[in-house]
Amino acid sequence: MNGPRSERSADESDGTRGRADSKGDQTAGRGARDGPTSRRRRKSRTVRGSIRRALSADGGIALLARDAVTVVVIVSILGGLLFAVSGIWPPLVAIESPSMEPNANVGDMVFLVDDDRFVGEGAVDDTGVVPADRGAGTDHETFGEPGDVIVFEPNGDASQTPIIHRAHFWVEEGDDWVAMGESAYAPSSATDCERVSSCPAAHDGFITKGDNNNNYDQFSPDGVSDVVKPDWVVGKGAVRIPWLGHVRLAFESALAVSGAAVSLSAITGAAAFASTRRRNV
């Protein structure tokens, strides 16, 4: 009696072990399939899900991040387009002084182009710049008057604020440019070359003047710059945008004020700390 039952129990046990082994094999199979590729797929799905949630968010940090990225992309595209047209960076300058009034006023923004772009008839050699004396004969005007308005580094010094003035005429090394210019744009004390330190011309270049100034830039003792070499020219004025420059000037002023405030706070703090140390000694 006991023998047959014992045999049946053994058979059942074998079957149970078989099923257990089968389940173990299936588990092992899943473990084998759950390798690096599967984990990468799950990670990719998680990243895509996070991106979709961020793009569809209606508020919170995700919305702010999305808006910030959008602004950066738009600004980058606009900056790239401006650079493609201009050829220089930055392509925009703000007028800071009244020296070019009424043709360019304080607070105006001017879009610049490289000197080899949009070259007008009458340009000097390979400079790409048309001075006023030549522009008058070819009807080449910038901001309402003949000739190109150029932005240049005074005396070639990149550390100084660039000047935006009109190129009036071209001179070559050794030229008596005082005699070549208009006497109306010369001070009464500088009627001939001998009285002007920058005459004769030490090198080839442009004689320049602000439209609202009385004298050429090259007259001393308070001359803005020596004869402007082509290498000193940063760009040419192409388009004037009224008032937009006020935004940049206000921003730069705010930065200057905040920087001064931070410096003053740092100095005050350092002085207070030093005073405390002296009292504690």
PDB file of C-alpha atoms in Angstrom:
ATOM      1  CA  MET A   1       0.000   0.000   0.000  1.00  0.00           C
ATOM      2  CA  ASN A   2       2.704   2.383   0.963  1.00  0.00           C
ATOM      3  CA  GLY A   3       4.879   1.519  -2.029  1.00  0.00           C
ATOM      4  CA  PRO A   4       2.576   2.797  -4.789  1.00  0.00           C
ATOM      5  CA  ARG A   5       1.832   6.014  -2.894  1.00  0.00           C
ATOM      6  CA  SER A   6       5.494   6.527  -2.387  1.00  0.00           C
ATOM      7  CA  GLU A   7       6.136   6.099  -6.105  1.00  0.00           C
ATOM      8  CA  ARG A   8       3.360   8.523  -7.021  1.00  0.00           C
ATOM      9  CA  SER A   9       4.778  11.112  -4.633  1.00  0.00           C
ATOM     10  CA  ALA A  10       8.149  10.745  -6.247  1.00  0.00           C
ATOM     11  CA  ASP A  11       6.621  11.263  -9.678  1.00  0.00           C
ATOM     12  CA  GLU A  12       4.761  14.307  -8.486  1.00  0.00           C
ATOM     13  CA  SER A  13       7.927  15.633  -6.910  1.00  0.00           C
ATOM     14  CA  ASP A  14       9.785  15.152 -10.161  1.00  0.00           C
ATOM     15  CA  GLY A  15       7.063  17.050 -11.997  1.00  0.00           C
ATOM     16  CA  THR A  16       7.189  19.873  -9.497  1.00  0.00           C
ATOM     17  CA  ARG A  17      10.933  20.078  -9.830  1.00  0.00           C
ATOM     18  CA  GLY A  18      10.528  20.088 -13.595  1.00  0.00           C
ATOM     19  CA  ARG A  19       8.116  22.980 -13.451  1.00  0.00           C
ATOM     20  CA  ALA A  20      10.398  24.797 -11.043  1.00  0.00           C
ATOM     21  CA  ASP A  21      13.340  24.211 -13.328  1.00  0.00           C
ATOM     22  CA  SER A  22      11.277  25.488 -16.237  1.00  0.00           C
ATOM     23  CA  LYS A  23      10.409  28.664 -14.356  1.00  0.00           C
ATOM     24  CA  GLY A  24      14.055  29.076 -13.437  1.00  0.00           C
ATOM     25  CA  ASP A  25      15.001  28.743 -17.062  1.00  0.00           C
ATOM     26  CA  GLN A  26      12.442  31.400 -18.015  1.00  0.00           C
ATOM     27  CA  THR A  27      13.738  33.733 -15.314  1.00  0.00           C
ATOM     28  CA  ALA A  28      17.283  33.167 -16.491  1.00  0.00           C
ATOM     29  CA  GLY A  29      16.139  33.914 -20.022  1.00  0.00           C
ATOM     30  CA  ARG A  30      14.623  37.210 -18.960  1.00  0.00           C
ATOM     31  CA  GLY A  31      17.806  38.031 -17.074  1.00  0.00           C
ATOM     32  CA  ALA A  32      19.830  37.326 -20.184  1.00  0.00           C
ATOM     33  CA  ARG A  33      17.550  39.525 -22.287  1.00  0.00           C
ATOM     34  CA  ASP A  34      17.750  42.327 -19.685  1.00  0.00           C
ATOM     35  CA  GLY A  35      21.257  43.273 -20.805  1.00  0.00           C
ATOM     36  CA  PRO A  36      22.937  46.582 -21.713  1.00  0.00           C
ATOM     37  CA  THR A  37      20.838  47.053 -24.870  1.00  0.00           C
ATOM     38  CA  SER A  38      17.570  46.708 -22.979  1.00  0.00           C
ATOM     39  CA  ARG A  39      18.730  49.107 -20.282  1.00  0.00           C
ATOM     40  CA  ARG A  40      19.741  51.650 -22.896  1.00  0.00           C
ATOM     41  CA  ARG A  41      16.316  51.380 -24.502  1.00  0.00           C
ATOM     42  CA  ARG A  42      14.573  51.969 -21.184  1.00  0.00           C
ATOM     43  CA  LYS A  43      16.855  54.932 -20.463  1.00  0.00           C
ATOM     44  CA  SER A  44      16.146  56.387 -23.911  1.00  0.00           C
ATOM     45  CA  ARG A  45      12.399  56.050 -23.339  1.00  0.00           C
ATOM     46  CA  THR A  46      12.793  57.776 -19.971  1.00  0.00           C
ATOM     47  CA  VAL A  47      14.716  60.691 -21.510  1.00  0.00           C
ATOM     48  CA  ARG A  48      12.178  61.073 -24.316  1.00  0.00           C
ATOM     49  CA  GLY A  49       9.399  61.050 -21.782  1.00  0.00           C
ATOM     50  CA  SER A  50      11.098  63.755 -19.727  1.00  0.00           C
ATOM     51  CA  ILE A  51      11.563  65.908 -22.824  1.00  0.00           C
ATOM     52  CA  ARG A  52       7.913  65.471 -23.816  1.00  0.00           C
ATOM     53  CA  ARG A  53       6.782  66.433 -20.328  1.00  0.00           C
ATOM     54  CA  ALA A  54       9.031  69.504 -20.355  1.00  0.00           C
ATOM     55  CA  LEU A  55       7.747  70.604 -23.757  1.00  0.00           C
ATOM     56  CA  SER A  56       4.128  70.194 -22.719  1.00  0.00           C
ATOM     57  CA  ALA A  57       4.505  71.771 -19.263  1.00  0.00           C
ATOM     58  CA  ASP A  58       2.150  74.632 -18.416  1.00  0.00           C
ATOM     59  CA  GLY A  59       4.042  76.058 -15.463  1.00  0.00           C
ATOM     60  CA  GLY A  60       6.888  75.742 -13.017  1.00  0.00           C
ATOM     61  CA  ILE A  61      10.590  75.351 -13.615  1.00  0.00           C
ATOM     62  CA  ALA A  62      10.069  73.304 -16.768  1.00  0.00           C
ATOM     63  CA  LEU A  63       8.146  76.173 -18.390  1.00  0.00           C
ATOM     64  CA  LEU A  64      10.837  78.687 -17.427  1.00  0.00           C
ATOM     65  CA  ALA A  65      13.560  76.421 -18.790  1.00  0.00           C
ATOM     66  CA  ARG A  66      11.639  75.929 -22.025  1.00  0.00           C
ATOM     67  CA  ASP A  67      11.136  79.680 -22.462  1.00  0.00           C
ATOM     68  CA  ALA A  68      14.811  80.343 -21.717  1.00  0.00           C
ATOM     69  CA  VAL A  69      15.922  77.806 -24.315  1.00  0.00           C
ATOM     70  CA  THR A  70      13.508  79.311 -26.844  1.00  0.00           C
ATOM     71  CA  VAL A  71      14.907  82.800 -26.269  1.00  0.00           C
ATOM     72  CA  VAL A  72      18.492  81.565 -26.591  1.00  0.00           C
ATOM     73  CA  VAL A  73      17.689  79.790 -29.861  1.00  0.00           C
ATOM     74  CA  ILE A  74      15.934  82.849 -31.332  1.00  0.00           C
ATOM     75  CA  VAL A  75      18.730  85.211 -30.287  1.00  0.00           C
ATOM     76  CA  SER A  76      21.347  82.822 -31.703  1.00  0.00           C
ATOM     77  CA  ILE A  77      19.524  82.657 -35.033  1.00  0.00           C
ATOM     78  CA  LEU A  78      19.151  86.440 -35.237  1.00  0.00           C
ATOM     79  CA  GLY A  79      22.785  86.921 -34.247  1.00  0.00           C
ATOM     80  CA  GLY A  80      23.887  84.472 -36.920  1.00  0.00           C
ATOM     81  CA  LEU A  81      21.833  86.274 -39.576  1.00  0.00           C
ATOM     82  CA  LEU A  82      23.202  89.670 -38.547  1.00  0.00           C
ATOM     83  CA  PHE A  83      26.764  88.365 -38.658  1.00  0.00           C
ATOM     84  CA  ALA A  84      26.159  86.775 -42.071  1.00  0.00           C
ATOM     85  CA  VAL A  85      25.069  90.147 -43.474  1.00  0.00           C
ATOM     86  CA  SER A  86      27.500  92.324 -41.520  1.00  0.00           C
ATOM     87  CA  GLY A  87      30.676  90.270 -41.532  1.00  0.00           C
ATOM     88  CA  ILE A  88      31.802  91.742 -38.196  1.00  0.00           C
ATOM     89  CA  TRP A  89      30.933  91.149 -34.543  1.00  0.00           C
ATOM     90  CA  PRO A  90      29.341  92.870 -32.788  1.00  0.00           C
ATOM     91  CA  PRO A  91      27.456  94.385 -35.741  1.00  0.00           C
ATOM     92  CA  LEU A  92      25.618  97.034 -33.698  1.00  0.00           C
ATOM     93  CA  VAL A  93      26.971 100.151 -31.985  1.00  0.00           C
ATOM     94  CA  ALA A  94      25.172 102.801 -29.939  1.00  0.00           C
ATOM     95  CA  ILE A  95      25.841 106.493 -30.530  1.00  0.00           C
ATOM     96  CA  GLU A  96      27.165 107.979 -27.283  1.00  0.00           C
ATOM     97  CA  SER A  97      27.982 111.577 -28.268  1.00  0.00           C
ATOM     98  CA  PRO A  98      26.372 114.336 -30.380  1.00  0.00           C
ATOM     99  CA  SER A  99      29.344 114.613 -32.772  1.00  0.00           C
ATOM    100  CA  MET A 100      27.336 113.160 -35.685  1.00  0.00           C
ATOM    101  CA  GLU A 101      24.103 115.101 -35.151  1.00  0.00           C
ATOM    102  CA  PRO A 102      21.709 115.662 -36.790  1.00  0.00           C
ATOM    103  CA  ASN A 103      22.453 112.659 -39.011  1.00  0.00           C
ATOM    104  CA  ALA A 104      23.058 110.267 -36.107  1.00  0.00           C
ATOM    105  CA  ASN A 105      21.838 111.228 -32.657  1.00  0.00           C
ATOM    106  CA  VAL A 106      22.736 110.138 -29.148  1.00  0.00           C
ATOM    107  CA  GLY A 107      20.896 106.903 -28.411  1.00  0.00           C
ATOM    108  CA  ASP A 108      20.650 105.792 -32.038  1.00  0.00           C
ATOM    109  CA  MET A 109      21.768 102.274 -32.894  1.00  0.00           C
ATOM    110  CA  VAL A 110      23.893 101.829 -36.018  1.00  0.00           C
ATOM    111  CA  PHE A 111      24.190  98.564 -37.925  1.00  0.00           C
ATOM    112  CA  LEU A 112      27.737  98.087 -39.221  1.00  0.00           C
ATOM    113  CA  VAL A 113      29.108  96.137 -42.163  1.00  0.00           C
ATOM    114  CA  ASP A 114      32.637  95.083 -42.974  1.00  0.00           C
ATOM    115  CA  ASP A 115      34.500  97.536 -45.183  1.00  0.00           C
ATOM    116  CA  ASP A 116      34.561  95.074 -48.083  1.00  0.00           C
ATOM    117  CA  ARG A 117      30.747  94.768 -48.200  1.00  0.00           C
ATOM    118  CA  PHE A 118      28.283  97.014 -50.020  1.00  0.00           C
ATOM    119  CA  VAL A 119      31.161  98.964 -51.528  1.00  0.00           C
ATOM    120  CA  GLY A 120      30.019 102.168 -53.212  1.00  0.00           C
ATOM    121  CA  GLU A 121      31.330 103.748 -56.374  1.00  0.00           C
ATOM    122  CA  GLY A 122      34.441 105.804 -55.729  1.00  0.00           C
ATOM    123  CA  ALA A 123      35.938 103.648 -52.983  1.00  0.00           C
ATOM    124  CA  VAL A 124      39.653 104.153 -52.352  1.00  0.00           C
ATOM    125  CA  ASP A 125      41.625 101.234 -53.798  1.00  0.00           C
ATOM    126  CA  ASP A 126      40.925  98.096 -51.747  1.00  0.00           C
ATOM    127  CA  THR A 127      39.742  99.893 -48.594  1.00  0.00           C
ATOM    128  CA  GLY A 128      36.049  99.601 -49.485  1.00  0.00           C
ATOM    129  CA  VAL A 129      35.505 103.128 -48.109  1.00  0.00           C
ATOM    130  CA  VAL A 130      34.130 106.015 -50.176  1.00  0.00           C
ATOM    131  CA  PRO A 131      35.290 109.362 -48.698  1.00  0.00           C
ATOM    132  CA  ALA A 132      33.002 112.385 -48.835  1.00  0.00           C
ATOM    133  CA  ASP A 133      34.930 114.181 -51.583  1.00  0.00           C
ATOM    134  CA  ARG A 134      34.446 111.199 -53.900  1.00  0.00           C
ATOM    135  CA  GLY A 135      30.934 110.400 -52.739  1.00  0.00           C
ATOM    136  CA  ALA A 136      29.809 113.887 -53.731  1.00  0.00           C
ATOM    137  CA  GLY A 137      30.647 113.060 -57.329  1.00  0.00           C
ATOM    138  CA  THR A 138      29.113 109.570 -57.358  1.00  0.00           C
ATOM    139  CA  ASP A 139      25.981 110.276 -55.280  1.00  0.00           C
ATOM    140  CA  HIS A 140      27.153 107.805 -52.644  1.00  0.00           C
ATOM    141  CA  GLU A 141      25.622 108.928 -49.351  1.00  0.00           C
ATOM    142  CA  THR A 142      25.425 107.633 -45.794  1.00  0.00           C
ATOM    143  CA  PHE A 143      22.994 109.095 -43.272  1.00  0.00           C
ATOM    144  CA  GLY A 144      22.064 111.987 -45.533  1.00  0.00           C
ATOM    145  CA  GLU A 145      25.504 113.236 -46.596  1.00  0.00           C
ATOM    146  CA  PRO A 146      28.159 112.164 -49.141  1.00  0.00           C
ATOM    147  CA  GLY A 147      30.711 109.528 -48.220  1.00  0.00           C
ATOM    148  CA  ASP A 148      30.924 106.592 -45.839  1.00  0.00           C
ATOM    149  CA  VAL A 149      30.564 106.857 -42.086  1.00  0.00           C
ATOM    150  CA  ILE A 150      33.244 104.664 -40.557  1.00  0.00           C
ATOM    151  CA  VAL A 151      33.918 103.273 -37.095  1.00  0.00           C
ATOM    152  CA  PHE A 152      37.610 103.295 -36.241  1.00  0.00           C
ATOM    153  CA  GLU A 153      39.975 102.807 -33.321  1.00  0.00           C
ATOM    154  CA  PRO A 154      41.591 106.179 -32.552  1.00  0.00           C
ATOM    155  CA  ASN A 155      45.311 105.942 -33.272  1.00  0.00           C
ATOM    156  CA  GLY A 156      44.822 102.204 -33.686  1.00  0.00           C
ATOM    157  CA  ASP A 157      44.344 101.764 -29.935  1.00  0.00           C
ATOM    158  CA  ALA A 158      41.843  98.949 -29.385  1.00  0.00           C
ATOM    159  CA  SER A 159      41.552  99.837 -25.689  1.00  0.00           C
ATOM    160  CA  GLN A 160      39.924 103.186 -26.491  1.00  0.00           C
ATOM    161  CA  THR A 161      36.252 103.690 -27.332  1.00  0.00           C
ATOM    162  CA  PRO A 162      35.805 103.431 -31.119  1.00  0.00           C
ATOM    163  CA  ILE A 163      34.871 106.623 -32.979  1.00  0.00           C
ATOM    164  CA  ILE A 164      32.058 106.810 -35.536  1.00  0.00           C
ATOM    165  CA  HIS A 165      32.746 109.726 -37.925  1.00  0.00           C
ATOM    166  CA  ARG A 166      32.603 110.440 -41.637  1.00  0.00           C
ATOM    167  CA  ALA A 167      35.611 109.811 -43.885  1.00  0.00           C
ATOM    168  CA  HIS A 168      36.232 113.101 -45.745  1.00  0.00           C
ATOM    169  CA  PHE A 169      39.198 112.465 -48.012  1.00  0.00           C
ATOM    170  CA  TRP A 170      42.148 110.155 -48.575  1.00  0.00           C
ATOM    171  CA  VAL A 171      45.779 111.180 -48.131  1.00  0.00           C
ATOM    172  CA  GLU A 172      49.055 109.451 -48.786  1.00  0.00           C
ATOM    173  CA  GLU A 173      52.223 109.431 -46.749  1.00  0.00           C
ATOM    174  CA  GLY A 174      53.922 112.834 -46.911  1.00  0.00           C
ATOM    175  CA  ASP A 175      50.839 114.733 -48.122  1.00  0.00           C
ATOM    176  CA  ASP A 176      50.104 118.233 -46.833  1.00  0.00           C
ATOM    177  CA  TRP A 177      46.571 117.282 -45.867  1.00  0.00           C
ATOM    178  CA  VAL A 178      45.885 120.694 -44.281  1.00  0.00           C
ATOM    179  CA  ALA A 179      46.186 122.310 -47.715  1.00  0.00           C
ATOM    180  CA  MET A 180      44.097 119.507 -49.256  1.00  0.00           C
ATOM    181  CA  GLY A 181      41.200 119.975 -46.837  1.00  0.00           C
ATOM    182  CA  GLU A 182      38.574 122.685 -46.547  1.00  0.00           C
ATOM    183  CA  SER A 183      39.698 125.735 -44.601  1.00  0.00           C
ATOM    184  CA  ALA A 184      36.254 125.934 -42.983  1.00  0.00           C
ATOM    185  CA  TYR A 185      37.093 122.752 -41.049  1.00  0.00           C
ATOM    186  CA  ALA A 186      40.427 124.048 -39.728  1.00  0.00           C
ATOM    187  CA  PRO A 187      40.974 126.080 -36.554  1.00  0.00           C
ATOM    188  CA  SER A 188      42.306 129.593 -37.038  1.00  0.00           C
ATOM    189  CA  SER A 189      45.558 128.597 -35.349  1.00  0.00           C
ATOM    190  CA  ALA A 190      46.271 125.823 -37.861  1.00  0.00           C
ATOM    191  CA  THR A 191      46.265 127.422 -41.262  1.00  0.00           C
ATOM    192  CA  ASP A 192      49.275 125.544 -42.627  1.00  0.00           C
ATOM    193  CA  CYS A 193      50.993 122.182 -42.282  1.00  0.00           C
ATOM    194  CA  GLU A 194      53.856 123.494 -40.163  1.00  0.00           C
ATOM    195  CA  ARG A 195      51.487 124.284 -37.314  1.00  0.00           C
ATOM    196  CA  VAL A 196      49.912 120.825 -37.174  1.00  0.00           C
ATOM    197  CA  SER A 197      51.787 117.943 -35.541  1.00  0.00           C
ATOM    198  CA  SER A 198      50.095 115.290 -37.683  1.00  0.00           C
ATOM    199  CA  CYS A 199      51.026 117.064 -40.929  1.00  0.00           C
ATOM    200  CA  PRO A 200      52.464 116.014 -43.281  1.00  0.00           C
ATOM    201  CA  ALA A 201      50.729 112.649 -43.148  1.00  0.00           C
ATOM    202  CA  ALA A 202      52.900 110.000 -41.515  1.00  0.00           C
ATOM    203  CA  HIS A 203      51.113 107.254 -43.464  1.00  0.00           C
ATOM    204  CA  ASP A 204      48.305 106.634 -45.935  1.00  0.00           C
ATOM    205  CA  GLY A 205      44.800 106.998 -44.538  1.00  0.00           C
ATOM    206  CA  PHE A 206      41.607 108.987 -44.130  1.00  0.00           C
ATOM    207  CA  ILE A 207      40.966 112.464 -42.796  1.00  0.00           C
ATOM    208  CA  THR A 208      37.781 112.233 -40.737  1.00  0.00           C
ATOM    209  CA  LYS A 209      35.278 114.536 -39.027  1.00  0.00           C
ATOM    210  CA  GLY A 210      32.073 114.327 -37.057  1.00  0.00           C
ATOM    211  CA  ASP A 211      29.175 115.920 -38.943  1.00  0.00           C
ATOM    212  CA  ASN A 212      28.477 118.147 -35.934  1.00  0.00           C
ATOM    213  CA  ASN A 213      32.121 119.037 -35.243  1.00  0.00           C
ATOM    214  CA  ASN A 214      33.839 122.196 -36.438  1.00  0.00           C
ATOM    215  CA  ASN A 215      37.254 120.707 -37.234  1.00  0.00           C
ATOM    216  CA  TYR A 216      38.804 117.615 -38.734  1.00  0.00           C
ATOM    217  CA  ASP A 217      39.664 114.944 -36.179  1.00  0.00           C
ATOM    218  CA  GLN A 218      43.366 115.151 -36.988  1.00  0.00           C
ATOM    219  CA  PHE A 219      43.966 118.695 -35.750  1.00  0.00           C
ATOM    220  CA  SER A 220      45.914 118.987 -32.502  1.00  0.00           C
ATOM    221  CA  PRO A 221      46.288 119.581 -29.612  1.00  0.00           C
ATOM    222  CA  ASP A 222      42.968 117.876 -28.885  1.00  0.00           C
ATOM    223  CA  GLY A 223      42.821 115.830 -32.056  1.00  0.00           C
ATOM    224  CA  VAL A 224      40.662 112.713 -31.907  1.00  0.00           C
ATOM    225  CA  SER A 225      43.116 110.636 -33.923  1.00  0.00           C
ATOM    226  CA  ASP A 226      46.009 110.745 -36.317  1.00  0.00           C
ATOM    227  CA  VAL A 227      45.335 110.062 -39.998  1.00  0.00           C
ATOM    228  CA  VAL A 228      43.144 106.944 -39.913  1.00  0.00           C
ATOM    229  CA  LYS A 229      44.853 103.906 -41.389  1.00  0.00           C
ATOM    230  CA  PRO A 230      42.586 101.415 -43.199  1.00  0.00           C
ATOM    231  CA  ASP A 231      43.648  98.795 -40.636  1.00  0.00           C
ATOM    232  CA  TRP A 232      42.105 100.907 -37.888  1.00  0.00           C
ATOM    233  CA  VAL A 233      38.670 100.845 -39.513  1.00  0.00           C
ATOM    234  CA  VAL A 234      36.314  98.461 -37.702  1.00  0.00           C
ATOM    235  CA  GLY A 235      33.380  98.818 -40.079  1.00  0.00           C
ATOM    236  CA  LYS A 236      31.063 101.126 -42.015  1.00  0.00           C
ATOM    237  CA  GLY A 237      27.710 102.483 -40.890  1.00  0.00           C
ATOM    238  CA  ALA A 238      24.920 100.987 -42.984  1.00  0.00           C
ATOM    239  CA  VAL A 239      21.605 101.471 -41.179  1.00  0.00           C
ATOM    240  CA  ARG A 240      20.627 103.847 -38.394  1.00  0.00           C
ATOM    241  CA  ILE A 241      17.913 102.762 -35.951  1.00  0.00           C
ATOM    242  CA  PRO A 242      16.642 105.749 -33.917  1.00  0.00           C
ATOM    243  CA  TRP A 243      16.476 105.474 -30.117  1.00  0.00           C
ATOM    244  CA  LEU A 244      17.273 101.767 -29.907  1.00  0.00           C
ATOM    245  CA  GLY A 245      20.749 102.537 -28.629  1.00  0.00           C
ATOM    246  CA  HIS A 246      19.260 104.005 -25.446  1.00  0.00           C
ATOM    247  CA  VAL A 247      18.493 100.450 -24.316  1.00  0.00           C
ATOM    248  CA  ARG A 248      22.115  99.392 -24.614  1.00  0.00           C
ATOM    249  CA  LEU A 249      23.435 102.591 -23.040  1.00  0.00           C
ATOM    250  CA  ALA A 250      21.015 102.235 -20.113  1.00  0.00           C
ATOM    251  CA  PHE A 251      22.034  98.603 -19.662  1.00  0.00           C
ATOM    252  CA  GLU A 252      25.733  99.486 -19.670  1.00  0.00           C
ATOM    253  CA  SER A 253      25.086 102.311 -17.186  1.00  0.00           C
ATOM    254  CA  ALA A 254      23.217  99.928 -14.902  1.00  0.00           C
ATOM    255  CA  LEU A 255      26.113  97.474 -15.055  1.00  0.00           C
ATOM    256  CA  ALA A 256      28.576 100.244 -14.249  1.00  0.00           C
ATOM    257  CA  VAL A 257      26.492 101.434 -11.286  1.00  0.00           C
ATOM    258  CA  SER A 258      26.000  97.911  -9.942  1.00  0.00           C
ATOM    259  CA  GLY A 259      29.700  97.189 -10.366  1.00  0.00           C
ATOM    260  CA  ALA A 260      30.593 100.348  -8.476  1.00  0.00           C
ATOM    261  CA  ALA A 261      28.136  99.419  -5.721  1.00  0.00           C
ATOM    262  CA  VAL A 262      29.651  95.955  -5.401  1.00  0.00           C
ATOM    263  CA  SER A 263      33.160  97.413  -5.297  1.00  0.00           C
ATOM    264  CA  LEU A 264      32.120  99.967  -2.671  1.00  0.00           C
ATOM    265  CA  SER A 265      30.516  97.243  -0.565  1.00  0.00           C
ATOM    266  CA  ALA A 266      33.651  95.124  -0.834  1.00  0.00           C
ATOM    267  CA  ILE A 267      35.876  98.039   0.177  1.00  0.00           C
ATOM    268  CA  THR A 268      33.587  98.953   3.080  1.00  0.00           C
ATOM    269  CA  GLY A 269      33.492  95.354   4.244  1.00  0.00           C
ATOM    270  CA  ALA A 270      37.259  95.014   4.026  1.00  0.00           C
ATOM    271  CA  ALA A 271      37.735  98.256   5.961  1.00  0.00           C
ATOM    272  CA  ALA A 272      35.312  97.132   8.666  1.00  0.00           C
ATOM    273  CA  PHE A 273      37.062  93.767   8.927  1.00  0.00           C
ATOM    274  CA  ALA A 274      40.461  95.436   9.202  1.00  0.00           C
ATOM    275  CA  SER A 275      39.149  97.817  11.859  1.00  0.00           C
ATOM    276  CA  THR A 276      37.758  94.888  13.859  1.00  0.00           C
ATOM    277  CA  ARG A 277      41.105  93.119  13.669  1.00  0.00           C
ATOM    278  CA  ARG A 278      42.890  96.242  14.894  1.00  0.00           C
ATOM    279  CA  ARG A 279      40.513  96.564  17.835  1.00  0.00           C
ATOM    280  CA  ASN A 280      41.008  92.909  18.726  1.00  0.00           C
ATOM    281  CA  VAL A 281      44.812  93.168  18.722  1.00  0.00           C
TER     282      VAL A 281
END
